[in-house]
Amino acid sequence: MKRKYSVKRLQELAAFYALWALDKKGLNEFERLLHEGCQLCETELQGFREVVS
Amino acid sequence: MSKVIVVTQAGWLSIGFLKPAEFEQLKNAGLEERMPKTSPHDLAKFTPPPQEQNWDMLISEVAKGDESALSVLYDGTSRLVYALALRILADVTGAEDVTIEVFTQIWHKAVDYDLRRSAPLAWLLMLTRSRAIDRLRPGKLRDRLAESLGIDVPTSTPDPEETVLEVERRQLVQNAIAKLSPQQRKAIELAYFYGLSQSEIAVRLRQPIGTVKSWIRFGMIKLRELLSPLEQGEQ
């Protein structure tokens, strides 16, 4: 059963991921979500990447 | 912007958002060898590369002056270092130079490495990020964030050849950063310019990690909103 994530939690993970500042546990968690096709994760991440790139 | 499978921050494979030209650069650098040869479902395991388990030992040996350990470490990690440098700099030559600088730094600074403070990969990537950002030309990323973050970055004199558009862009970025709270700016600064992880930022700022997460989340959302006209104008 997949864990449910709040928008806030996904934004947190995406923001820290874009900054390359996730700890290993969060890094694994977020990359797993991306790999599973989390659309909100991708959208949030793309927006944050545009800020820092 | 295309969705492709790339080497990720943790050193394994995932979905990324590289532009086609960036992806070609990675391919040309030989990183296609890290691409999956099995079903994408097999990648869901996300186990660290086996060699990472030995990287801390290799760094210890490097600290003792063991050149062969440096060579093994280089073979195992240089592509990750290069990929990160390339992502930041978007310049193959610069990324190559940074890679050399990072391993030179490792040779001289390995004795300072402390496993309790950061994992080997995190340390290598932090060194890489710092080196790559140092090389960024004025007017690029550093100017986009640094000038208003209150850190030690010289104020650049406007380039006479700078276009009106670039001036407007710079102003928009500076205005956006100025609208962050001091806590948000500081937390983002520590992550972006000093390569600290979320837990390290919490320790540095002596704040609960939940507070740091909120600062950075709200700060990044605010920057994203304020800079969206800029990004739309580039498309």
PDB file of C-alpha atoms in Angstrom:
ATOM      1  CA  MET A   1       0.000   0.000   0.000  1.00  0.00           C
ATOM      2  CA  LYS A   2       1.474   3.289  -1.065  1.00  0.00           C
ATOM      3  CA  ARG A   3       2.024   5.982   1.476  1.00  0.00           C
ATOM      4  CA  LYS A   4      -0.038   9.125   0.983  1.00  0.00           C
ATOM      5  CA  TYR A   5       1.850  12.373   0.823  1.00  0.00           C
ATOM      6  CA  SER A   6       0.570  15.838   1.522  1.00  0.00           C
ATOM      7  CA  VAL A   7       1.279  18.615  -0.959  1.00  0.00           C
ATOM      8  CA  LYS A   8       3.335  20.289   1.751  1.00  0.00           C
ATOM      9  CA  ARG A   9       5.543  17.243   2.170  1.00  0.00           C
ATOM     10  CA  LEU A  10       6.079  16.858  -1.562  1.00  0.00           C
ATOM     11  CA  GLN A  11       6.941  20.548  -1.873  1.00  0.00           C
ATOM     12  CA  GLU A  12       9.450  20.183   0.945  1.00  0.00           C
ATOM     13  CA  LEU A  13      11.112  17.225  -0.695  1.00  0.00           C
ATOM     14  CA  ALA A  14      11.147  18.915  -4.099  1.00  0.00           C
ATOM     15  CA  ALA A  15      12.539  22.178  -2.734  1.00  0.00           C
ATOM     16  CA  PHE A  16      15.362  20.453  -0.877  1.00  0.00           C
ATOM     17  CA  TYR A  17      16.028  18.164  -3.809  1.00  0.00           C
ATOM     18  CA  ALA A  18      16.407  21.119  -6.156  1.00  0.00           C
ATOM     19  CA  LEU A  19      18.888  22.594  -3.672  1.00  0.00           C
ATOM     20  CA  TRP A  20      20.713  19.258  -3.392  1.00  0.00           C
ATOM     21  CA  ALA A  21      20.136  19.415   0.339  1.00  0.00           C
ATOM     22  CA  LEU A  22      18.125  16.313   1.130  1.00  0.00           C
ATOM     23  CA  ASP A  23      19.481  13.871   3.638  1.00  0.00           C
ATOM     24  CA  LYS A  24      19.901  10.378   2.379  1.00  0.00           C
ATOM     25  CA  LYS A  25      16.546   9.119   3.637  1.00  0.00           C
ATOM     26  CA  GLY A  26      14.685  11.974   1.998  1.00  0.00           C
ATOM     27  CA  LEU A  27      16.749  11.592  -1.136  1.00  0.00           C
ATOM     28  CA  ASN A  28      15.799   7.948  -1.467  1.00  0.00           C
ATOM     29  CA  GLU A  29      12.191   8.775  -0.698  1.00  0.00           C
ATOM     30  CA  PHE A  30      11.895  11.521  -3.288  1.00  0.00           C
ATOM     31  CA  GLU A  31      13.748   9.708  -6.034  1.00  0.00           C
ATOM     32  CA  ARG A  32      11.515   6.726  -5.474  1.00  0.00           C
ATOM     33  CA  LEU A  33       8.479   8.969  -5.899  1.00  0.00           C
ATOM     34  CA  LEU A  34       9.915  10.390  -9.107  1.00  0.00           C
ATOM     35  CA  HIS A  35      10.618   6.929 -10.343  1.00  0.00           C
ATOM     36  CA  GLU A  36       7.064   5.889  -9.583  1.00  0.00           C
ATOM     37  CA  GLY A  37       5.818   8.713 -11.784  1.00  0.00           C
ATOM     38  CA  CYS A  38       4.599  11.200  -9.183  1.00  0.00           C
ATOM     39  CA  GLN A  39       3.352  14.019 -11.394  1.00  0.00           C
ATOM     40  CA  LEU A  40       3.084  16.555  -8.608  1.00  0.00           C
ATOM     41  CA  CYS A  41       6.682  15.793  -7.622  1.00  0.00           C
ATOM     42  CA  GLU A  42       7.840  16.442 -11.168  1.00  0.00           C
ATOM     43  CA  THR A  43       5.868  19.649 -11.460  1.00  0.00           C
ATOM     44  CA  GLU A  44       7.087  21.009  -8.147  1.00  0.00           C
ATOM     45  CA  LEU A  45      10.667  20.011  -8.864  1.00  0.00           C
ATOM     46  CA  GLN A  46      10.697  21.583 -12.296  1.00  0.00           C
ATOM     47  CA  GLY A  47       9.461  24.847 -10.836  1.00  0.00           C
ATOM     48  CA  PHE A  48      12.093  24.863  -8.127  1.00  0.00           C
ATOM     49  CA  ARG A  49      14.838  23.922 -10.546  1.00  0.00           C
ATOM     50  CA  GLU A  50      14.007  26.952 -12.626  1.00  0.00           C
ATOM     51  CA  VAL A  51      14.655  29.047  -9.537  1.00  0.00           C
ATOM     52  CA  VAL A  52      18.104  27.664  -8.842  1.00  0.00           C
ATOM     53  CA  SER A  53      19.420  27.019 -12.351  1.00  0.00           C
TER      54      SER A  53
ATOM     55  CA  MET B   1      12.847  20.136 -21.593  1.00  0.00           C
ATOM     56  CA  SER B   2      12.615  16.386 -21.869  1.00  0.00           C
ATOM     57  CA  LYS B   3      12.192  13.702 -19.293  1.00  0.00           C
ATOM     58  CA  VAL B   4      15.111  11.327 -19.417  1.00  0.00           C
ATOM     59  CA  ILE B   5      16.808   8.779 -17.238  1.00  0.00           C
ATOM     60  CA  VAL B   6      19.918  10.228 -15.695  1.00  0.00           C
ATOM     61  CA  VAL B   7      22.395   9.720 -12.919  1.00  0.00           C
ATOM     62  CA  THR B   8      20.817  11.238  -9.849  1.00  0.00           C
ATOM     63  CA  GLN B   9      22.144  13.051  -6.835  1.00  0.00           C
ATOM     64  CA  ALA B  10      22.502   9.827  -4.940  1.00  0.00           C
ATOM     65  CA  GLY B  11      24.499   8.304  -7.739  1.00  0.00           C
ATOM     66  CA  TRP B  12      21.934   5.931  -9.082  1.00  0.00           C
ATOM     67  CA  LEU B  13      19.396   6.147 -11.824  1.00  0.00           C
ATOM     68  CA  SER B  14      16.159   8.012 -11.909  1.00  0.00           C
ATOM     69  CA  ILE B  15      14.023  10.325 -13.953  1.00  0.00           C
ATOM     70  CA  GLY B  16      15.431  13.761 -14.589  1.00  0.00           C
ATOM     71  CA  PHE B  17      14.592  16.867 -16.491  1.00  0.00           C
ATOM     72  CA  LEU B  18      17.647  17.566 -18.552  1.00  0.00           C
ATOM     73  CA  LYS B  19      17.368  19.600 -21.673  1.00  0.00           C
ATOM     74  CA  PRO B  20      18.323  17.667 -24.806  1.00  0.00           C
ATOM     75  CA  ALA B  21      21.638  19.491 -25.130  1.00  0.00           C
ATOM     76  CA  GLU B  22      22.535  18.728 -21.518  1.00  0.00           C
ATOM     77  CA  PHE B  23      21.610  15.104 -22.014  1.00  0.00           C
ATOM     78  CA  GLU B  24      23.855  14.916 -25.050  1.00  0.00           C
ATOM     79  CA  GLN B  25      26.684  16.351 -22.988  1.00  0.00           C
ATOM     80  CA  LEU B  26      26.221  13.646 -20.394  1.00  0.00           C
ATOM     81  CA  LYS B  27      26.125  10.998 -23.070  1.00  0.00           C
ATOM     82  CA  ASN B  28      29.272  12.346 -24.638  1.00  0.00           C
ATOM     83  CA  ALA B  29      30.920  12.200 -21.252  1.00  0.00           C
ATOM     84  CA  GLY B  30      30.334   8.471 -21.172  1.00  0.00           C
ATOM     85  CA  LEU B  31      27.550   8.514 -18.651  1.00  0.00           C
ATOM     86  CA  GLU B  32      25.285   6.466 -20.886  1.00  0.00           C
ATOM     87  CA  GLU B  33      27.053   3.446 -19.474  1.00  0.00           C
ATOM     88  CA  ARG B  34      25.156   4.058 -16.268  1.00  0.00           C
ATOM     89  CA  MET B  35      21.824   3.898 -17.987  1.00  0.00           C
ATOM     90  CA  PRO B  36      19.558   0.967 -17.229  1.00  0.00           C
ATOM     91  CA  LYS B  37      19.962  -2.202 -19.141  1.00  0.00           C
ATOM     92  CA  THR B  38      17.082  -3.824 -17.296  1.00  0.00           C
ATOM     93  CA  SER B  39      13.441  -3.044 -16.774  1.00  0.00           C
ATOM     94  CA  PRO B  40      12.734   0.318 -15.082  1.00  0.00           C
ATOM     95  CA  HIS B  41      11.025  -1.624 -12.328  1.00  0.00           C
ATOM     96  CA  ASP B  42      14.347  -3.133 -11.366  1.00  0.00           C
ATOM     97  CA  LEU B  43      15.600   0.334 -10.607  1.00  0.00           C
ATOM     98  CA  ALA B  44      13.059   0.829  -7.851  1.00  0.00           C
ATOM     99  CA  LYS B  45      15.307  -0.912  -5.363  1.00  0.00           C
ATOM    100  CA  PHE B  46      17.543   2.133  -5.084  1.00  0.00           C
ATOM    101  CA  THR B  47      20.362   0.429  -3.294  1.00  0.00           C
ATOM    102  CA  PRO B  48      23.526   2.487  -3.146  1.00  0.00           C
ATOM    103  CA  PRO B  49      26.276   1.524  -5.548  1.00  0.00           C
ATOM    104  CA  PRO B  50      28.302  -1.189  -3.817  1.00  0.00           C
ATOM    105  CA  GLN B  51      31.516   0.741  -4.160  1.00  0.00           C
ATOM    106  CA  GLU B  52      30.136   3.571  -2.033  1.00  0.00           C
ATOM    107  CA  GLN B  53      30.479   1.354   0.976  1.00  0.00           C
ATOM    108  CA  ASN B  54      34.237   1.532   0.543  1.00  0.00           C
ATOM    109  CA  TRP B  55      34.570   5.194  -0.292  1.00  0.00           C
ATOM    110  CA  ASP B  56      35.108   6.275   3.297  1.00  0.00           C
ATOM    111  CA  MET B  57      37.894   3.717   3.624  1.00  0.00           C
ATOM    112  CA  LEU B  58      39.439   4.946   0.404  1.00  0.00           C
ATOM    113  CA  ILE B  59      39.339   8.529   1.639  1.00  0.00           C
ATOM    114  CA  SER B  60      41.097   7.403   4.814  1.00  0.00           C
ATOM    115  CA  GLU B  61      43.801   5.800   2.721  1.00  0.00           C
ATOM    116  CA  VAL B  62      44.106   8.906   0.571  1.00  0.00           C
ATOM    117  CA  ALA B  63      44.605  10.895   3.755  1.00  0.00           C
ATOM    118  CA  LYS B  64      47.633   8.700   4.468  1.00  0.00           C
ATOM    119  CA  GLY B  65      49.066   9.533   1.051  1.00  0.00           C
ATOM    120  CA  ASP B  66      48.014   6.404  -0.801  1.00  0.00           C
ATOM    121  CA  GLU B  67      47.925   7.359  -4.482  1.00  0.00           C
ATOM    122  CA  SER B  68      46.396   4.048  -5.532  1.00  0.00           C
ATOM    123  CA  ALA B  69      43.446   4.720  -3.198  1.00  0.00           C
ATOM    124  CA  LEU B  70      42.940   8.072  -4.891  1.00  0.00           C
ATOM    125  CA  SER B  71      42.987   6.335  -8.237  1.00  0.00           C
ATOM    126  CA  VAL B  72      40.326   3.842  -7.163  1.00  0.00           C
ATOM    127  CA  LEU B  73      38.227   6.604  -5.653  1.00  0.00           C
ATOM    128  CA  TYR B  74      38.538   8.578  -8.868  1.00  0.00           C
ATOM    129  CA  ASP B  75      37.421   5.620 -10.955  1.00  0.00           C
ATOM    130  CA  GLY B  76      34.389   5.129  -8.746  1.00  0.00           C
ATOM    131  CA  THR B  77      33.245   8.689  -8.316  1.00  0.00           C
ATOM    132  CA  SER B  78      34.649  10.962 -10.995  1.00  0.00           C
ATOM    133  CA  ARG B  79      31.633  10.573 -13.248  1.00  0.00           C
ATOM    134  CA  LEU B  80      29.314  11.690 -10.483  1.00  0.00           C
ATOM    135  CA  VAL B  81      31.547  14.652  -9.749  1.00  0.00           C
ATOM    136  CA  TYR B  82      31.690  15.525 -13.415  1.00  0.00           C
ATOM    137  CA  ALA B  83      27.929  15.180 -13.858  1.00  0.00           C
ATOM    138  CA  LEU B  84      27.215  17.556 -11.001  1.00  0.00           C
ATOM    139  CA  ALA B  85      29.789  20.077 -12.209  1.00  0.00           C
ATOM    140  CA  LEU B  86      28.326  19.899 -15.684  1.00  0.00           C
ATOM    141  CA  ARG B  87      24.829  20.430 -14.355  1.00  0.00           C
ATOM    142  CA  ILE B  88      25.882  23.564 -12.513  1.00  0.00           C
ATOM    143  CA  LEU B  89      28.198  25.005 -15.131  1.00  0.00           C
ATOM    144  CA  ALA B  90      26.606  23.710 -18.351  1.00  0.00           C
ATOM    145  CA  ASP B  91      30.128  23.738 -19.733  1.00  0.00           C
ATOM    146  CA  VAL B  92      32.129  20.635 -20.579  1.00  0.00           C
ATOM    147  CA  THR B  93      35.551  22.202 -20.188  1.00  0.00           C
ATOM    148  CA  GLY B  94      34.596  23.848 -16.922  1.00  0.00           C
ATOM    149  CA  ALA B  95      33.181  20.582 -15.625  1.00  0.00           C
ATOM    150  CA  GLU B  96      36.401  18.782 -16.528  1.00  0.00           C
ATOM    151  CA  ASP B  97      38.451  21.423 -14.750  1.00  0.00           C
ATOM    152  CA  VAL B  98      36.251  21.231 -11.677  1.00  0.00           C
ATOM    153  CA  THR B  99      36.596  17.452 -11.610  1.00  0.00           C
ATOM    154  CA  ILE B 100      40.367  17.755 -11.581  1.00  0.00           C
ATOM    155  CA  GLU B 101      40.222  20.450  -8.910  1.00  0.00           C
ATOM    156  CA  VAL B 102      37.949  18.361  -6.715  1.00  0.00           C
ATOM    157  CA  PHE B 103      40.244  15.359  -6.749  1.00  0.00           C
ATOM    158  CA  THR B 104      43.242  17.582  -6.187  1.00  0.00           C
ATOM    159  CA  GLN B 105      41.413  19.000  -3.200  1.00  0.00           C
ATOM    160  CA  ILE B 106      40.580  15.508  -1.970  1.00  0.00           C
ATOM    161  CA  TRP B 107      44.259  14.608  -2.177  1.00  0.00           C
ATOM    162  CA  HIS B 108      45.174  17.557   0.000  1.00  0.00           C
ATOM    163  CA  LYS B 109      42.124  17.654   2.265  1.00  0.00           C
ATOM    164  CA  ALA B 110      41.256  14.015   2.786  1.00  0.00           C
ATOM    165  CA  VAL B 111      42.807  14.222   6.216  1.00  0.00           C
ATOM    166  CA  ASP B 112      40.070  16.664   7.212  1.00  0.00           C
ATOM    167  CA  TYR B 113      37.243  14.376   6.131  1.00  0.00           C
ATOM    168  CA  ASP B 114      34.983  13.294   8.994  1.00  0.00           C
ATOM    169  CA  LEU B 115      32.570  10.455   8.302  1.00  0.00           C
ATOM    170  CA  ARG B 116      30.412  11.507  11.239  1.00  0.00           C
ATOM    171  CA  ARG B 117      29.666  14.826   9.564  1.00  0.00           C
ATOM    172  CA  SER B 118      28.791  13.615   6.100  1.00  0.00           C
ATOM    173  CA  ALA B 119      28.742  10.497   3.989  1.00  0.00           C
ATOM    174  CA  PRO B 120      31.518  10.151   1.406  1.00  0.00           C
ATOM    175  CA  LEU B 121      29.262  10.923  -1.515  1.00  0.00           C
ATOM    176  CA  ALA B 122      27.738  13.941   0.203  1.00  0.00           C
ATOM    177  CA  TRP B 123      31.234  15.254   0.937  1.00  0.00           C
ATOM    178  CA  LEU B 124      32.391  14.775  -2.641  1.00  0.00           C
ATOM    179  CA  LEU B 125      29.308  16.493  -4.001  1.00  0.00           C
ATOM    180  CA  MET B 126      29.675  19.346  -1.558  1.00  0.00           C
ATOM    181  CA  LEU B 127      33.252  19.904  -2.713  1.00  0.00           C
ATOM    182  CA  THR B 128      32.095  19.737  -6.304  1.00  0.00           C
ATOM    183  CA  ARG B 129      29.259  22.183  -5.782  1.00  0.00           C
ATOM    184  CA  SER B 130      31.539  24.656  -4.053  1.00  0.00           C
ATOM    185  CA  ARG B 131      34.154  24.465  -6.793  1.00  0.00           C
ATOM    186  CA  ALA B 132      31.614  24.698  -9.588  1.00  0.00           C
ATOM    187  CA  ILE B 133      29.807  27.666  -8.092  1.00  0.00           C
ATOM    188  CA  ASP B 134      33.125  29.432  -7.628  1.00  0.00           C
ATOM    189  CA  ARG B 135      33.649  29.199 -11.349  1.00  0.00           C
ATOM    190  CA  LEU B 136      30.313  30.594 -12.365  1.00  0.00           C
ATOM    191  CA  ARG B 137      30.689  33.759 -14.310  1.00  0.00           C
ATOM    192  CA  PRO B 138      29.222  36.996 -13.008  1.00  0.00           C
ATOM    193  CA  GLY B 139      25.732  37.458 -14.310  1.00  0.00           C
ATOM    194  CA  LYS B 140      24.825  33.819 -13.978  1.00  0.00           C
ATOM    195  CA  LEU B 141      23.655  31.816 -11.027  1.00  0.00           C
ATOM    196  CA  ARG B 142      25.778  33.549  -8.433  1.00  0.00           C
ATOM    197  CA  ASP B 143      24.326  36.903  -9.310  1.00  0.00           C
ATOM    198  CA  ARG B 144      20.875  35.465  -9.347  1.00  0.00           C
ATOM    199  CA  LEU B 145      20.986  34.600  -5.705  1.00  0.00           C
ATOM    200  CA  ALA B 146      24.164  35.669  -4.021  1.00  0.00           C
ATOM    201  CA  GLU B 147      24.055  39.401  -4.144  1.00  0.00           C
ATOM    202  CA  SER B 148      20.963  39.686  -2.063  1.00  0.00           C
ATOM    203  CA  LEU B 149      21.760  36.843   0.251  1.00  0.00           C
ATOM    204  CA  GLY B 150      24.186  38.891   2.255  1.00  0.00           C
ATOM    205  CA  ILE B 151      27.182  36.626   1.736  1.00  0.00           C
ATOM    206  CA  ASP B 152      30.691  37.506   0.709  1.00  0.00           C
ATOM    207  CA  VAL B 153      30.265  38.000  -2.982  1.00  0.00           C
ATOM    208  CA  PRO B 154      31.707  41.114  -4.602  1.00  0.00           C
ATOM    209  CA  THR B 155      29.174  43.424  -6.148  1.00  0.00           C
ATOM    210  CA  SER B 156      29.668  43.293  -9.867  1.00  0.00           C
ATOM    211  CA  THR B 157      29.924  46.420 -11.939  1.00  0.00           C
ATOM    212  CA  PRO B 158      27.319  46.500 -14.687  1.00  0.00           C
ATOM    213  CA  ASP B 159      28.772  45.265 -17.937  1.00  0.00           C
ATOM    214  CA  PRO B 160      28.475  47.990 -20.587  1.00  0.00           C
ATOM    215  CA  GLU B 161      27.445  45.331 -23.043  1.00  0.00           C
ATOM    216  CA  GLU B 162      24.767  44.002 -20.773  1.00  0.00           C
ATOM    217  CA  THR B 163      21.463  44.139 -22.530  1.00  0.00           C
ATOM    218  CA  VAL B 164      18.395  45.855 -21.216  1.00  0.00           C
ATOM    219  CA  LEU B 165      16.797  42.457 -20.856  1.00  0.00           C
ATOM    220  CA  GLU B 166      19.647  41.203 -18.678  1.00  0.00           C
ATOM    221  CA  VAL B 167      19.440  44.283 -16.499  1.00  0.00           C
ATOM    222  CA  GLU B 168      15.726  43.752 -16.036  1.00  0.00           C
ATOM    223  CA  ARG B 169      16.320  40.103 -15.282  1.00  0.00           C
ATOM    224  CA  ARG B 170      18.928  40.864 -12.659  1.00  0.00           C
ATOM    225  CA  GLN B 171      16.674  43.426 -11.055  1.00  0.00           C
ATOM    226  CA  LEU B 172      13.778  40.994 -10.938  1.00  0.00           C
ATOM    227  CA  VAL B 173      15.912  38.351  -9.254  1.00  0.00           C
ATOM    228  CA  GLN B 174      17.291  40.794  -6.723  1.00  0.00           C
ATOM    229  CA  ASN B 175      13.828  42.078  -5.935  1.00  0.00           C
ATOM    230  CA  ALA B 176      12.573  38.551  -5.448  1.00  0.00           C
ATOM    231  CA  ILE B 177      15.354  37.600  -3.067  1.00  0.00           C
ATOM    232  CA  ALA B 178      14.915  40.815  -1.125  1.00  0.00           C
ATOM    233  CA  LYS B 179      11.353  39.775  -0.401  1.00  0.00           C
ATOM    234  CA  LEU B 180      12.426  36.649   1.440  1.00  0.00           C
ATOM    235  CA  SER B 181      12.588  36.746   5.188  1.00  0.00           C
ATOM    236  CA  PRO B 182      16.111  36.770   6.690  1.00  0.00           C
ATOM    237  CA  GLN B 183      15.563  33.228   7.926  1.00  0.00           C
ATOM    238  CA  GLN B 184      14.475  32.028   4.511  1.00  0.00           C
ATOM    239  CA  ARG B 185      17.454  33.694   2.846  1.00  0.00           C
ATOM    240  CA  LYS B 186      19.908  32.277   5.323  1.00  0.00           C
ATOM    241  CA  ALA B 187      18.566  28.739   5.092  1.00  0.00           C
ATOM    242  CA  ILE B 188      18.604  28.799   1.289  1.00  0.00           C
ATOM    243  CA  GLU B 189      22.082  30.284   1.324  1.00  0.00           C
ATOM    244  CA  LEU B 190      23.404  27.480   3.503  1.00  0.00           C
ATOM    245  CA  ALA B 191      21.890  24.869   1.250  1.00  0.00           C
ATOM    246  CA  TYR B 192      22.799  26.415  -2.035  1.00  0.00           C
ATOM    247  CA  PHE B 193      26.140  28.074  -1.528  1.00  0.00           C
ATOM    248  CA  TYR B 194      27.605  25.993   1.244  1.00  0.00           C
ATOM    249  CA  GLY B 195      26.205  22.636   0.245  1.00  0.00           C
ATOM    250  CA  LEU B 196      24.759  21.827   3.656  1.00  0.00           C
ATOM    251  CA  SER B 197      22.049  19.218   3.981  1.00  0.00           C
ATOM    252  CA  GLN B 198      18.750  19.900   5.727  1.00  0.00           C
ATOM    253  CA  SER B 199      19.929  18.392   9.000  1.00  0.00           C
ATOM    254  CA  GLU B 200      23.234  20.265   8.819  1.00  0.00           C
ATOM    255  CA  ILE B 201      21.358  23.525   8.271  1.00  0.00           C
ATOM    256  CA  ALA B 202      19.225  22.818  11.328  1.00  0.00           C
ATOM    257  CA  VAL B 203      22.342  22.274  13.422  1.00  0.00           C
ATOM    258  CA  ARG B 204      24.060  25.352  12.025  1.00  0.00           C
ATOM    259  CA  LEU B 205      21.052  27.583  12.673  1.00  0.00           C
ATOM    260  CA  ARG B 206      20.209  25.863  15.957  1.00  0.00           C
ATOM    261  CA  GLN B 207      16.640  25.362  14.874  1.00  0.00           C
ATOM    262  CA  PRO B 208      14.377  22.310  14.737  1.00  0.00           C
ATOM    263  CA  ILE B 209      14.571  20.643  11.366  1.00  0.00           C
ATOM    264  CA  GLY B 210      10.861  21.193  10.870  1.00  0.00           C
ATOM    265  CA  THR B 211      11.405  24.931  11.139  1.00  0.00           C
ATOM    266  CA  VAL B 212      14.190  24.808   8.574  1.00  0.00           C
ATOM    267  CA  LYS B 213      12.002  22.801   6.224  1.00  0.00           C
ATOM    268  CA  SER B 214       9.277  25.428   6.475  1.00  0.00           C
ATOM    269  CA  TRP B 215      11.680  28.298   5.864  1.00  0.00           C
ATOM    270  CA  ILE B 216      13.106  26.700   2.762  1.00  0.00           C
ATOM    271  CA  ARG B 217       9.784  25.501   1.404  1.00  0.00           C
ATOM    272  CA  PHE B 218       8.151  28.904   1.778  1.00  0.00           C
ATOM    273  CA  GLY B 219      11.269  30.685   0.524  1.00  0.00           C
ATOM    274  CA  MET B 220      11.533  28.563  -2.584  1.00  0.00           C
ATOM    275  CA  ILE B 221       7.819  28.861  -3.310  1.00  0.00           C
ATOM    276  CA  LYS B 222       8.063  32.616  -2.989  1.00  0.00           C
ATOM    277  CA  LEU B 223      11.064  32.767  -5.310  1.00  0.00           C
ATOM    278  CA  ARG B 224       9.313  30.557  -7.795  1.00  0.00           C
ATOM    279  CA  GLU B 225       6.254  32.756  -7.821  1.00  0.00           C
ATOM    280  CA  LEU B 226       8.212  35.988  -8.063  1.00  0.00           C
ATOM    281  CA  LEU B 227      10.487  34.696 -10.796  1.00  0.00           C
ATOM    282  CA  SER B 228       7.798  33.076 -12.903  1.00  0.00           C
ATOM    283  CA  PRO B 229       7.460  36.117 -15.218  1.00  0.00           C
ATOM    284  CA  LEU B 230      11.175  35.807 -15.884  1.00  0.00           C
ATOM    285  CA  GLU B 231      10.977  32.116 -16.755  1.00  0.00           C
ATOM    286  CA  GLN B 232       7.932  32.627 -18.957  1.00  0.00           C
ATOM    287  CA  GLY B 233       9.748  35.354 -20.809  1.00  0.00           C
ATOM    288  CA  GLU B 234      12.554  32.941 -21.678  1.00  0.00           C
ATOM    289  CA  GLN B 235      10.297  30.365 -23.282  1.00  0.00           C
TER     290      GLN B 235
END
